[in-house]
PDB file of C-alpha atoms in Angstrom:
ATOM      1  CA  UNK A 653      -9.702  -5.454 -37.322  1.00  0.00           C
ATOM      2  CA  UNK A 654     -11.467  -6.873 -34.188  1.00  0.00           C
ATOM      3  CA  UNK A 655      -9.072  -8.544 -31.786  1.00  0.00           C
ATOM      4  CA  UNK A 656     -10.253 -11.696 -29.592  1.00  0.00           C
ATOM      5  CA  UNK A 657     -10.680 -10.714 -25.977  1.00  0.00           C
ATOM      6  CA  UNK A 658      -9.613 -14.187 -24.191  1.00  0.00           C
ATOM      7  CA  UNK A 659      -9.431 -12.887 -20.726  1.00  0.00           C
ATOM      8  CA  UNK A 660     -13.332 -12.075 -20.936  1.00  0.00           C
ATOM      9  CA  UNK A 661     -14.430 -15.582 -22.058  1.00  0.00           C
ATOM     10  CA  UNK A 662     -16.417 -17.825 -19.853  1.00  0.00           C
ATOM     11  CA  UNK A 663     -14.198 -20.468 -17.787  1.00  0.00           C
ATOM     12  CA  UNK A 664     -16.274 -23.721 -16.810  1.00  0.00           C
ATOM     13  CA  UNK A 665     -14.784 -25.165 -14.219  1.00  0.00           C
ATOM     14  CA  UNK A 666     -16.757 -23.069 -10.992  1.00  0.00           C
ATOM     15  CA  UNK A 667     -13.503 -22.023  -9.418  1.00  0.00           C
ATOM     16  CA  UNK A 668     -12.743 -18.902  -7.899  1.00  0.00           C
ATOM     17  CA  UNK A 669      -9.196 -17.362  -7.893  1.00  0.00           C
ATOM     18  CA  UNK A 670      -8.676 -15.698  -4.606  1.00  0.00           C
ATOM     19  CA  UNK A 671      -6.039 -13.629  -6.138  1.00  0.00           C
ATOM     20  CA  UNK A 672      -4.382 -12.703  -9.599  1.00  0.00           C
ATOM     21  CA  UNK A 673      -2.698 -10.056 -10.813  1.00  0.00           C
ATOM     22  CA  UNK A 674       1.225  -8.531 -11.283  1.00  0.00           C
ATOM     23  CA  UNK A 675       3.870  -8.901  -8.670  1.00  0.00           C
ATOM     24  CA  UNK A 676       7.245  -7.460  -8.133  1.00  0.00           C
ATOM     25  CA  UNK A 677       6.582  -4.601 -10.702  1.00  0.00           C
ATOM     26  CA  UNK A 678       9.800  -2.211 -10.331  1.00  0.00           C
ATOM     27  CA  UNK A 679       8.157   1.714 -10.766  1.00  0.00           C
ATOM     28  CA  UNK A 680       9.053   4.718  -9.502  1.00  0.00           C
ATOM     29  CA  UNK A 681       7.051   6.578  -7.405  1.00  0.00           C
ATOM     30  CA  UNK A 682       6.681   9.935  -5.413  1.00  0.00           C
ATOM     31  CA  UNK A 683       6.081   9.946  -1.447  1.00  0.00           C
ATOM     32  CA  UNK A 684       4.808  12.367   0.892  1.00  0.00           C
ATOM     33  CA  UNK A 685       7.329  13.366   3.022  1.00  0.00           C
ATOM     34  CA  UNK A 686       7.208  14.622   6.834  1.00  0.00           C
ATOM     35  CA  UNK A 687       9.485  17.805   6.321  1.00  0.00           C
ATOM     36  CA  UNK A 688      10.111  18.185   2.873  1.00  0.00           C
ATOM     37  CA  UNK A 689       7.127  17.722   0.798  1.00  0.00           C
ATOM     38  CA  UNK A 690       7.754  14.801  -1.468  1.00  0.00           C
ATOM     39  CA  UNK A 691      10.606  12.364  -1.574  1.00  0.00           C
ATOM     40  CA  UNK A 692      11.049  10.276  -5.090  1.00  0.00           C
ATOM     41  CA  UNK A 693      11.843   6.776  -4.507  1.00  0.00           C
ATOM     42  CA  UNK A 694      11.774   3.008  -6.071  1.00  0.00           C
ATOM     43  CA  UNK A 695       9.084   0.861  -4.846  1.00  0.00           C
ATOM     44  CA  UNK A 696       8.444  -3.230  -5.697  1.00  0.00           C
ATOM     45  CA  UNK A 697       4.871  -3.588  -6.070  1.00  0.00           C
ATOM     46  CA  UNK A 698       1.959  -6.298  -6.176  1.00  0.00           C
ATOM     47  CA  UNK A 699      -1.525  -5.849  -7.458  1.00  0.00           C
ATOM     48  CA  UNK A 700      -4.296  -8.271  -7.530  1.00  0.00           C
ATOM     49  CA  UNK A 701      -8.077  -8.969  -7.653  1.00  0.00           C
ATOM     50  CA  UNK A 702     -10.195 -11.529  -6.763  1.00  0.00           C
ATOM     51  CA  UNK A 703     -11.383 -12.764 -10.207  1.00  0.00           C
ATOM     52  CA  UNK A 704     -14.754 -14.609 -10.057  1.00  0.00           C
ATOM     53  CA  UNK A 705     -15.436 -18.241 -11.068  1.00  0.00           C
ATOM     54  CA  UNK A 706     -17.088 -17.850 -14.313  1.00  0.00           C
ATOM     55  CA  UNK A 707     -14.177 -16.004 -15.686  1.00  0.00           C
ATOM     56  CA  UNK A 708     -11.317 -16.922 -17.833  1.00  0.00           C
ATOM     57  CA  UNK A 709      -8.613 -14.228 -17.040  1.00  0.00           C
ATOM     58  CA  UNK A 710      -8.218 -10.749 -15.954  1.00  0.00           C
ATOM     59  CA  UNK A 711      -6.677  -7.930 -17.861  1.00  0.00           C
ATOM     60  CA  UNK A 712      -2.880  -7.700 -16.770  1.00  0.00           C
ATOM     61  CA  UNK A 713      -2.621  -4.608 -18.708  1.00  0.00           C
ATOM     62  CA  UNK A 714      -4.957  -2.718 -16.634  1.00  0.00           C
ATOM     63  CA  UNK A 715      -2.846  -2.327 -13.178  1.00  0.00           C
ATOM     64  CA  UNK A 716       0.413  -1.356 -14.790  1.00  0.00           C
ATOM     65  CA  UNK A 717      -2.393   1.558 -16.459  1.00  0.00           C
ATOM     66  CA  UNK A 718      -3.797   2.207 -13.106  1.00  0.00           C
ATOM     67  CA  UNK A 719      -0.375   2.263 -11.739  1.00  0.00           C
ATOM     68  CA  UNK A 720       1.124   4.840 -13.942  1.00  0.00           C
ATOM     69  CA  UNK A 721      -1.610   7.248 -13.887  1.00  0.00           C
ATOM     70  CA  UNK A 722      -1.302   6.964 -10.277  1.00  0.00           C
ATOM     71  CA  UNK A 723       2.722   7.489 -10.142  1.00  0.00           C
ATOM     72  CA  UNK A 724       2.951  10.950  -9.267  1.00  0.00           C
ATOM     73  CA  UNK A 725       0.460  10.542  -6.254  1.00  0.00           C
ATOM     74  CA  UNK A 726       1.022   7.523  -4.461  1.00  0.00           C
ATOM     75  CA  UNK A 727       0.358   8.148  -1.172  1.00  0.00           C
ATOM     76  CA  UNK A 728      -0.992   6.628   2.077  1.00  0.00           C
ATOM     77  CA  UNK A 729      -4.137   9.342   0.886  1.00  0.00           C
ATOM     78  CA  UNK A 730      -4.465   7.899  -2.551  1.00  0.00           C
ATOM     79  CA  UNK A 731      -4.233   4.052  -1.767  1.00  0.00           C
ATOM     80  CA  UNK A 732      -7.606   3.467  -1.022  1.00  0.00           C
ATOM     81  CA  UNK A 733      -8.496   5.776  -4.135  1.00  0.00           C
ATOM     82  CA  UNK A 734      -6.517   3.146  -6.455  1.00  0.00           C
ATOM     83  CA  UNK A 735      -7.907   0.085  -4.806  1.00  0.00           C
ATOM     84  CA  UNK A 736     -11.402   1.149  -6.013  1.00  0.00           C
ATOM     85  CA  UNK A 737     -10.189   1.947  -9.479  1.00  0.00           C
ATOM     86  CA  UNK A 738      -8.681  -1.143  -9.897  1.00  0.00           C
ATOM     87  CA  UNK A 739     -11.882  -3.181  -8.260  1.00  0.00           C
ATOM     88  CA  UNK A 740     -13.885  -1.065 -11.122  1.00  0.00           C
ATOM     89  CA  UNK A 741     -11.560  -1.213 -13.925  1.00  0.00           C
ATOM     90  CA  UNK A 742     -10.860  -5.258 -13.483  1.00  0.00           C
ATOM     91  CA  UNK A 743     -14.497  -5.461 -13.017  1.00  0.00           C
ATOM     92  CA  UNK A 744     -14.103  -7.304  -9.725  1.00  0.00           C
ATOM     93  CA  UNK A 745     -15.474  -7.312  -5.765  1.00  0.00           C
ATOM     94  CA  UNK A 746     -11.734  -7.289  -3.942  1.00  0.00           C
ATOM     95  CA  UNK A 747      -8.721  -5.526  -4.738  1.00  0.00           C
ATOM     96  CA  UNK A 748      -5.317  -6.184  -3.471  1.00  0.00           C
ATOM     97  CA  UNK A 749      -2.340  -3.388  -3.468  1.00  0.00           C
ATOM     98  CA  UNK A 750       0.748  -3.694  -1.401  1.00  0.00           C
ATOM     99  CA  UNK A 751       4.339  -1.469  -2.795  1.00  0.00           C
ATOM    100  CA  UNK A 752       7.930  -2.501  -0.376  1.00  0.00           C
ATOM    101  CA  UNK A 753       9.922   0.792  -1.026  1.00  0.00           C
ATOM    102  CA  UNK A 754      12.694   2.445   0.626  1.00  0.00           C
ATOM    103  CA  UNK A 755      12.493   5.833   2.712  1.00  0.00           C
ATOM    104  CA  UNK A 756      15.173   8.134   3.260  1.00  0.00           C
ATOM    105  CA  UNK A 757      15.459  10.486   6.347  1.00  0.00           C
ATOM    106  CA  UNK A 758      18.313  12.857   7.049  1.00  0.00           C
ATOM    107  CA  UNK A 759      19.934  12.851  10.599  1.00  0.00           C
ATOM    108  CA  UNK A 760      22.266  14.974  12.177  1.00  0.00           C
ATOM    109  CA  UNK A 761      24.907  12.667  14.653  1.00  0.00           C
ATOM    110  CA  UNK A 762      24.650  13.472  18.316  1.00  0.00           C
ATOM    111  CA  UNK A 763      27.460  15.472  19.073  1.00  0.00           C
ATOM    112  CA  UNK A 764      29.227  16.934  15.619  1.00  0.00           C
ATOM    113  CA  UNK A 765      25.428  17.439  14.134  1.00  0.00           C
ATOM    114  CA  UNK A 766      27.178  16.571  10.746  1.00  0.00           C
ATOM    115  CA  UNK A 767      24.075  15.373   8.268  1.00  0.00           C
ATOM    116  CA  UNK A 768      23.768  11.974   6.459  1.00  0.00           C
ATOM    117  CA  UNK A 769      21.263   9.990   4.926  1.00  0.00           C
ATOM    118  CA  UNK A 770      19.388   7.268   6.418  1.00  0.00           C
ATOM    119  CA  UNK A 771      17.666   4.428   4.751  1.00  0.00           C
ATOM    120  CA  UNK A 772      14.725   2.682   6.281  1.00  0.00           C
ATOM    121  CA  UNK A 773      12.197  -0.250   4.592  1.00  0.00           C
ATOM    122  CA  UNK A 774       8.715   0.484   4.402  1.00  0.00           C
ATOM    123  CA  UNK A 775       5.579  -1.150   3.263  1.00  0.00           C
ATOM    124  CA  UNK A 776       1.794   0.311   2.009  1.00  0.00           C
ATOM    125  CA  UNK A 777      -0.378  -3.200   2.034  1.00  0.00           C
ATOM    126  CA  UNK A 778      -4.282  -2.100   1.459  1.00  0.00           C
ATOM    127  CA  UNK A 779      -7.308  -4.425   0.318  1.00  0.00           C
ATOM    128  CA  UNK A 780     -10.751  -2.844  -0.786  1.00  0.00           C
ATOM    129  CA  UNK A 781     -14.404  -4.717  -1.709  1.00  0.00           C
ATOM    130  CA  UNK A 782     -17.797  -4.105  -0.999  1.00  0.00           C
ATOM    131  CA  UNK A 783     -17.715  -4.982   3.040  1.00  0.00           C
ATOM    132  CA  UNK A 784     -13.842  -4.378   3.438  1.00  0.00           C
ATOM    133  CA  UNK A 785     -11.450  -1.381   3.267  1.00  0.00           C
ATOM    134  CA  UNK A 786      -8.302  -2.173   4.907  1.00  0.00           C
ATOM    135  CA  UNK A 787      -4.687  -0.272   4.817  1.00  0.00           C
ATOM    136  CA  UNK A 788      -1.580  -1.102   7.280  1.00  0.00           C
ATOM    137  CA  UNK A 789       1.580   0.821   6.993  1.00  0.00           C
ATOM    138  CA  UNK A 790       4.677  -1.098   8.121  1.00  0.00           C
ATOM    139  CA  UNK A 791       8.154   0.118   8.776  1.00  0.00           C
ATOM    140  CA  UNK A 792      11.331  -1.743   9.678  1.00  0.00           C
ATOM    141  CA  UNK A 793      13.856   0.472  11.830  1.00  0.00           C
ATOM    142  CA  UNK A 794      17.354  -0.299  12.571  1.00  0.00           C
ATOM    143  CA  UNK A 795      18.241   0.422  16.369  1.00  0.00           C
ATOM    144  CA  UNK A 796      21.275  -0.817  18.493  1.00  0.00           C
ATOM    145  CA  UNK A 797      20.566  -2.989  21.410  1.00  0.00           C
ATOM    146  CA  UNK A 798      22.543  -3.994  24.703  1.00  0.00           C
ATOM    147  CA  UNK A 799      22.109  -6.881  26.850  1.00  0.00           C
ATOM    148  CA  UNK A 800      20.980  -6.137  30.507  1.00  0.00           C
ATOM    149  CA  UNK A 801      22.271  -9.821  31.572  1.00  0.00           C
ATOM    150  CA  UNK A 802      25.762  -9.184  29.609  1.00  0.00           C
ATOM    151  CA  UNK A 803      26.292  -6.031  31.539  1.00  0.00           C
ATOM    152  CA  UNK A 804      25.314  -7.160  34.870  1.00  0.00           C
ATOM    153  CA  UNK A 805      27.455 -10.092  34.804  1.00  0.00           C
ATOM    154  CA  UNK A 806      30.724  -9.052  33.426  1.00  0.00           C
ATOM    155  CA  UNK A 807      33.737  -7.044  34.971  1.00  0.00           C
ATOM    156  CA  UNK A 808      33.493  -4.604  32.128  1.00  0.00           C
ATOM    157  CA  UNK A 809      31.518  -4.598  28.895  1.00  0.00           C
ATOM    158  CA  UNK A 810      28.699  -6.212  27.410  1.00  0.00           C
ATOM    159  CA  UNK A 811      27.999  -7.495  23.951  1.00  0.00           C
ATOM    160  CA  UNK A 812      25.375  -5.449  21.911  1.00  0.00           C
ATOM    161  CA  UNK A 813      23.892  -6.262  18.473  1.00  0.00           C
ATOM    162  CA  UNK A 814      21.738  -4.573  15.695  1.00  0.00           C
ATOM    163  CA  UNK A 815      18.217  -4.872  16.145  1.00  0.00           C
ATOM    164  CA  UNK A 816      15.754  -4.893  13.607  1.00  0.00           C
ATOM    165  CA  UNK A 817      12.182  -3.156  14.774  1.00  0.00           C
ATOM    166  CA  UNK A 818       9.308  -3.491  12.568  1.00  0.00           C
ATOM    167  CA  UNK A 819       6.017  -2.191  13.487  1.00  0.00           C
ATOM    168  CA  UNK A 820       2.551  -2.208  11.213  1.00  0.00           C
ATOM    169  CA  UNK A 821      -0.114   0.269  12.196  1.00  0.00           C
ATOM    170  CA  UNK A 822      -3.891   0.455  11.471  1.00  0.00           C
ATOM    171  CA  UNK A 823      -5.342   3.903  12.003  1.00  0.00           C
ATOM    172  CA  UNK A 824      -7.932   6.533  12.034  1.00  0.00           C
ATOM    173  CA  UNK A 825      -5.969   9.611  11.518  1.00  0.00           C
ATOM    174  CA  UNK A 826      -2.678  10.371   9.574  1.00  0.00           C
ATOM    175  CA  UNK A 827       0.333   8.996  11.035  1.00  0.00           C
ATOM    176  CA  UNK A 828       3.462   9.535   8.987  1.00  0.00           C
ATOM    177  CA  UNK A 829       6.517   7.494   8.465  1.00  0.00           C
ATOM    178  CA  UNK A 830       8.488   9.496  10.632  1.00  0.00           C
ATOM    179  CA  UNK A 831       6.084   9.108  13.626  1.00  0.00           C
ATOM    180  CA  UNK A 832       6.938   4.924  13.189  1.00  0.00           C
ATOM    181  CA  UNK A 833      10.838   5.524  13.119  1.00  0.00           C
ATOM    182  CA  UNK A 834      10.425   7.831  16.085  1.00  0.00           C
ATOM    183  CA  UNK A 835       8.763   5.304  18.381  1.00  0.00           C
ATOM    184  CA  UNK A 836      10.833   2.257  17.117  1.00  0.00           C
ATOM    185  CA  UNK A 837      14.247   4.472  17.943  1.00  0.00           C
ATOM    186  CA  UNK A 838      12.788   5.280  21.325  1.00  0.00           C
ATOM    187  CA  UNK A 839      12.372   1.552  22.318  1.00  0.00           C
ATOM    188  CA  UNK A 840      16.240   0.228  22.007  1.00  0.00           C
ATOM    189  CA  UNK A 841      19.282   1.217  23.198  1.00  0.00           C
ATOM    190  CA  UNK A 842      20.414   3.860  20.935  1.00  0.00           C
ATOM    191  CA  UNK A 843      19.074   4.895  17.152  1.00  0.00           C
ATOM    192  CA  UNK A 844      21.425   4.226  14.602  1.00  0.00           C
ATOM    193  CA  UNK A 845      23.267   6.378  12.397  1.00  0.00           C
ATOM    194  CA  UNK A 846      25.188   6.518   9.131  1.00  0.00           C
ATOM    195  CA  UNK A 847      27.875   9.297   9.606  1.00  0.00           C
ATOM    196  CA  UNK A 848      29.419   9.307  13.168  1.00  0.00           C
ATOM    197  CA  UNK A 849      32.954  11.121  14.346  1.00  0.00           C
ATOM    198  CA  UNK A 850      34.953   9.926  17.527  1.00  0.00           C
ATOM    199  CA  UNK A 851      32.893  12.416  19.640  1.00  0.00           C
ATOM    200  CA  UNK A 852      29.582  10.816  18.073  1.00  0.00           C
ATOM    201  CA  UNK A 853      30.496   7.221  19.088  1.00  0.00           C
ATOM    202  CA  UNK A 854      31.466   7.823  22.328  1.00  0.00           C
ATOM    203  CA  UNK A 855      28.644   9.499  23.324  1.00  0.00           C
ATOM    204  CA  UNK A 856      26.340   6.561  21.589  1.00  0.00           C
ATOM    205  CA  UNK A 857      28.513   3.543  22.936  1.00  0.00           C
ATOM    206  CA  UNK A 858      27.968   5.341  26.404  1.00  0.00           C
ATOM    207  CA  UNK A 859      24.597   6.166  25.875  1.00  0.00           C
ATOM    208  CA  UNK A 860      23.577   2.337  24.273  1.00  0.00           C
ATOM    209  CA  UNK A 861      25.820   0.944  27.356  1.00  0.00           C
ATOM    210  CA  UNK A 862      23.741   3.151  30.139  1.00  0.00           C
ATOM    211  CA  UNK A 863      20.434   1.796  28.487  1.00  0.00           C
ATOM    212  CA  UNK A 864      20.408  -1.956  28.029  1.00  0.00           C
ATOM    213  CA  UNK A 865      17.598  -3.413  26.419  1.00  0.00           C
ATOM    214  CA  UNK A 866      16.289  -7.245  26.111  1.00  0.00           C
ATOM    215  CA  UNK A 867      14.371  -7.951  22.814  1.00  0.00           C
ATOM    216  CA  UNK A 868      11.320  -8.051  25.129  1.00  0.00           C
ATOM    217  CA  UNK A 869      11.919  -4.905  26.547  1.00  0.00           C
ATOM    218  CA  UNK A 870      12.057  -3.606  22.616  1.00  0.00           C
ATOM    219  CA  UNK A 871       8.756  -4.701  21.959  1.00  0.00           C
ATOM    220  CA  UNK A 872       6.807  -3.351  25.343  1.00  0.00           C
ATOM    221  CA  UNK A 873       8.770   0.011  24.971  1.00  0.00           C
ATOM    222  CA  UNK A 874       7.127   0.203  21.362  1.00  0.00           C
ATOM    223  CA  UNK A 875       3.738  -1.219  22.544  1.00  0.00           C
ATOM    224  CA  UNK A 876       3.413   1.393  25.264  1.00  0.00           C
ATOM    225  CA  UNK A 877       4.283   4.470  22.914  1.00  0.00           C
ATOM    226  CA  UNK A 878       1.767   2.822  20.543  1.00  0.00           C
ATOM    227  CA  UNK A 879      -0.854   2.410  23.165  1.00  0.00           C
ATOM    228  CA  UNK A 880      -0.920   5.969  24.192  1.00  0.00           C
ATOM    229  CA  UNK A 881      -1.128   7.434  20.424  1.00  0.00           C
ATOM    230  CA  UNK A 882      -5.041   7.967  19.856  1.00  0.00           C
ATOM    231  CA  UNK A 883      -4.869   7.486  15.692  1.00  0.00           C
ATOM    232  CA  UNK A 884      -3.497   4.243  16.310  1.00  0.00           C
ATOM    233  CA  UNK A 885      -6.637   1.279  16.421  1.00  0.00           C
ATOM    234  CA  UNK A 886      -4.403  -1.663  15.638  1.00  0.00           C
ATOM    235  CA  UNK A 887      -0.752  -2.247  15.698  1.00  0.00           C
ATOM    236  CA  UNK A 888       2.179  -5.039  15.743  1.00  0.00           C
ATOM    237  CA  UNK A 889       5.467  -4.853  16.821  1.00  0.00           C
ATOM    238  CA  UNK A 890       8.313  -6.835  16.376  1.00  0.00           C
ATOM    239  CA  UNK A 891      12.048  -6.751  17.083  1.00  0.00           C
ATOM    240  CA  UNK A 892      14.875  -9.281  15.528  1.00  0.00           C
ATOM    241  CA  UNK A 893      18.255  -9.040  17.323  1.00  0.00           C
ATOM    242  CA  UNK A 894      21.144 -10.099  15.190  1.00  0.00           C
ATOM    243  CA  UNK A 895      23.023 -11.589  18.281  1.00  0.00           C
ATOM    244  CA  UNK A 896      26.709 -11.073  18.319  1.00  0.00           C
ATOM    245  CA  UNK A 897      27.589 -13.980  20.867  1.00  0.00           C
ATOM    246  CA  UNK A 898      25.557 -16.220  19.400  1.00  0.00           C
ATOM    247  CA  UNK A 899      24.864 -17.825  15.718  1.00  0.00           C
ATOM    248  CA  UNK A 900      21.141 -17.280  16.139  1.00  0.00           C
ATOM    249  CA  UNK A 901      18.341 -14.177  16.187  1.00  0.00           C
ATOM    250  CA  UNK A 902      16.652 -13.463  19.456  1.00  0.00           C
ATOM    251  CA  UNK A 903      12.772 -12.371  18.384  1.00  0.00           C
ATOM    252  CA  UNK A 904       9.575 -11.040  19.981  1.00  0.00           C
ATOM    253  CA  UNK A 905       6.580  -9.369  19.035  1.00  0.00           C
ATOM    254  CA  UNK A 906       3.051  -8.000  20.420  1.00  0.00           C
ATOM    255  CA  UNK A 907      -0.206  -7.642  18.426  1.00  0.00           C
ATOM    256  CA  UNK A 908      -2.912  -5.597  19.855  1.00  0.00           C
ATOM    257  CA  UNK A 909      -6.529  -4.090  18.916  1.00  0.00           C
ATOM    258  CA  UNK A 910      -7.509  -1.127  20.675  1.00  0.00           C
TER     259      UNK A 910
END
């Protein structure tokens, strides 16, 4: 028996949908990884195309297809790969992918070198059609963050806060994960870390305290790392300090095309 394809009918009313599709898809998914190969993960994902005016529906059926075939290879070298085999298998001119996951490094602490696990967000955000291939990788990176003013003014001390660095990166040749985290830890105070003995925080208290940054000076340090790497045509940086004196963020961010 023949069943009715309603998607594929004719729609009369000359509109255009920019984008349709499936979002916030749960699927598991396998990462390159800097140092180990692959790294198996859980990422949220969003797929669209543009659908054109004259037609009724897409085929929702078709991404989480695309998708699975795609699950064991979902990589930053594959993205553009599944953009165009969604644009030909929805039959449409622009294709939308974008996949929020979470990355896991290992890092030894400072002093005792003892291992732990370190989560970081990260985000693959690509769009493909005939006169447009784009792909930005974005990574949010925990750092720590003192206040220059707090510790010039005060007779001892000065308050310091969590900072939240996020930078997105267009490029021309690979640039991993880990290259992101790298610069982002660079630009505050101190990285951040999930296992830490007495020895460990004292040395990062001291070292955090003996580099105070402002949330500006978190964004330029970032900027000028980013600057000076060649693979890097377009970036944005941003940094959100959760501030501990006060019951508001400080922010700042830089955009720039090279």
């Amino acid at each position: 028996m023949s069943l009715k394809d309603i998607q594929s009918l004719q729609d009369d009313r000359n509109l255009t949908i920019d984008k349709v599709g499936i979002k916030g898809i749960k699927y598991p998914i396998i990462l390159k990884d800097k140092r180990k190969g692959n790294q198996h993960t859980v990422a949220t994902i969003n797929m669209f195309v543009k659908l054109p005016h004259n037609f009724k529906g897409t085929h929702m059926s078709r991404f989480v297809e695309i998708l699975n075939k795609y699950r064991e290879n979902i990589s930053i070298s594959s993205f553009k790969e599944i953009l165009e085999e969604m644009r030909v298998k929805l039959d449409s001119e622009e294709a939308h992918f974008d996949m929020q996951f979470t990355y896991f490094l290992e890092k030894e602490a400072p002093v005792s070198k003892l291992p732990s696990l370190i989560d970081y967000e990260c985000k693959f955000s690509g769009t493909v059609s005939d006169n447009k291939k784009d792909f930005v990788l974005t990574v949010t990176v925990p750092v720590i963050s003192v206040c220059p003013c707090s510790k010039e003014i005060s007779d001892y001390g000065a308050h310091n806060q969590r900072s939240y660095v996020t930078i997105s990166v267009r490029y021309n040749k690979m640039v991993w994960i880990e290259d992101l985290i790298e610069i982002a830890e660079k630009s505050g105070s101190s990285p951040i870390y999930s296992l830490l003995k007495r020895e460990d925080e004292k040395f990062i208290t001291e070292k955090s305290y003996e580099n105070p940054v402002f949330v500006e000076d978190i964004v330029r340090n970032a900027a000028e790392l980013l600057l000076k790497d060649e693979r890097i045509t377009w970036f944005e940086v941003s940094s959100e300090n959760y501030e501990s004196i006060h019951n508001h963020s400080a922010f700042a961010s830089i955009c720039i095309e090279k």
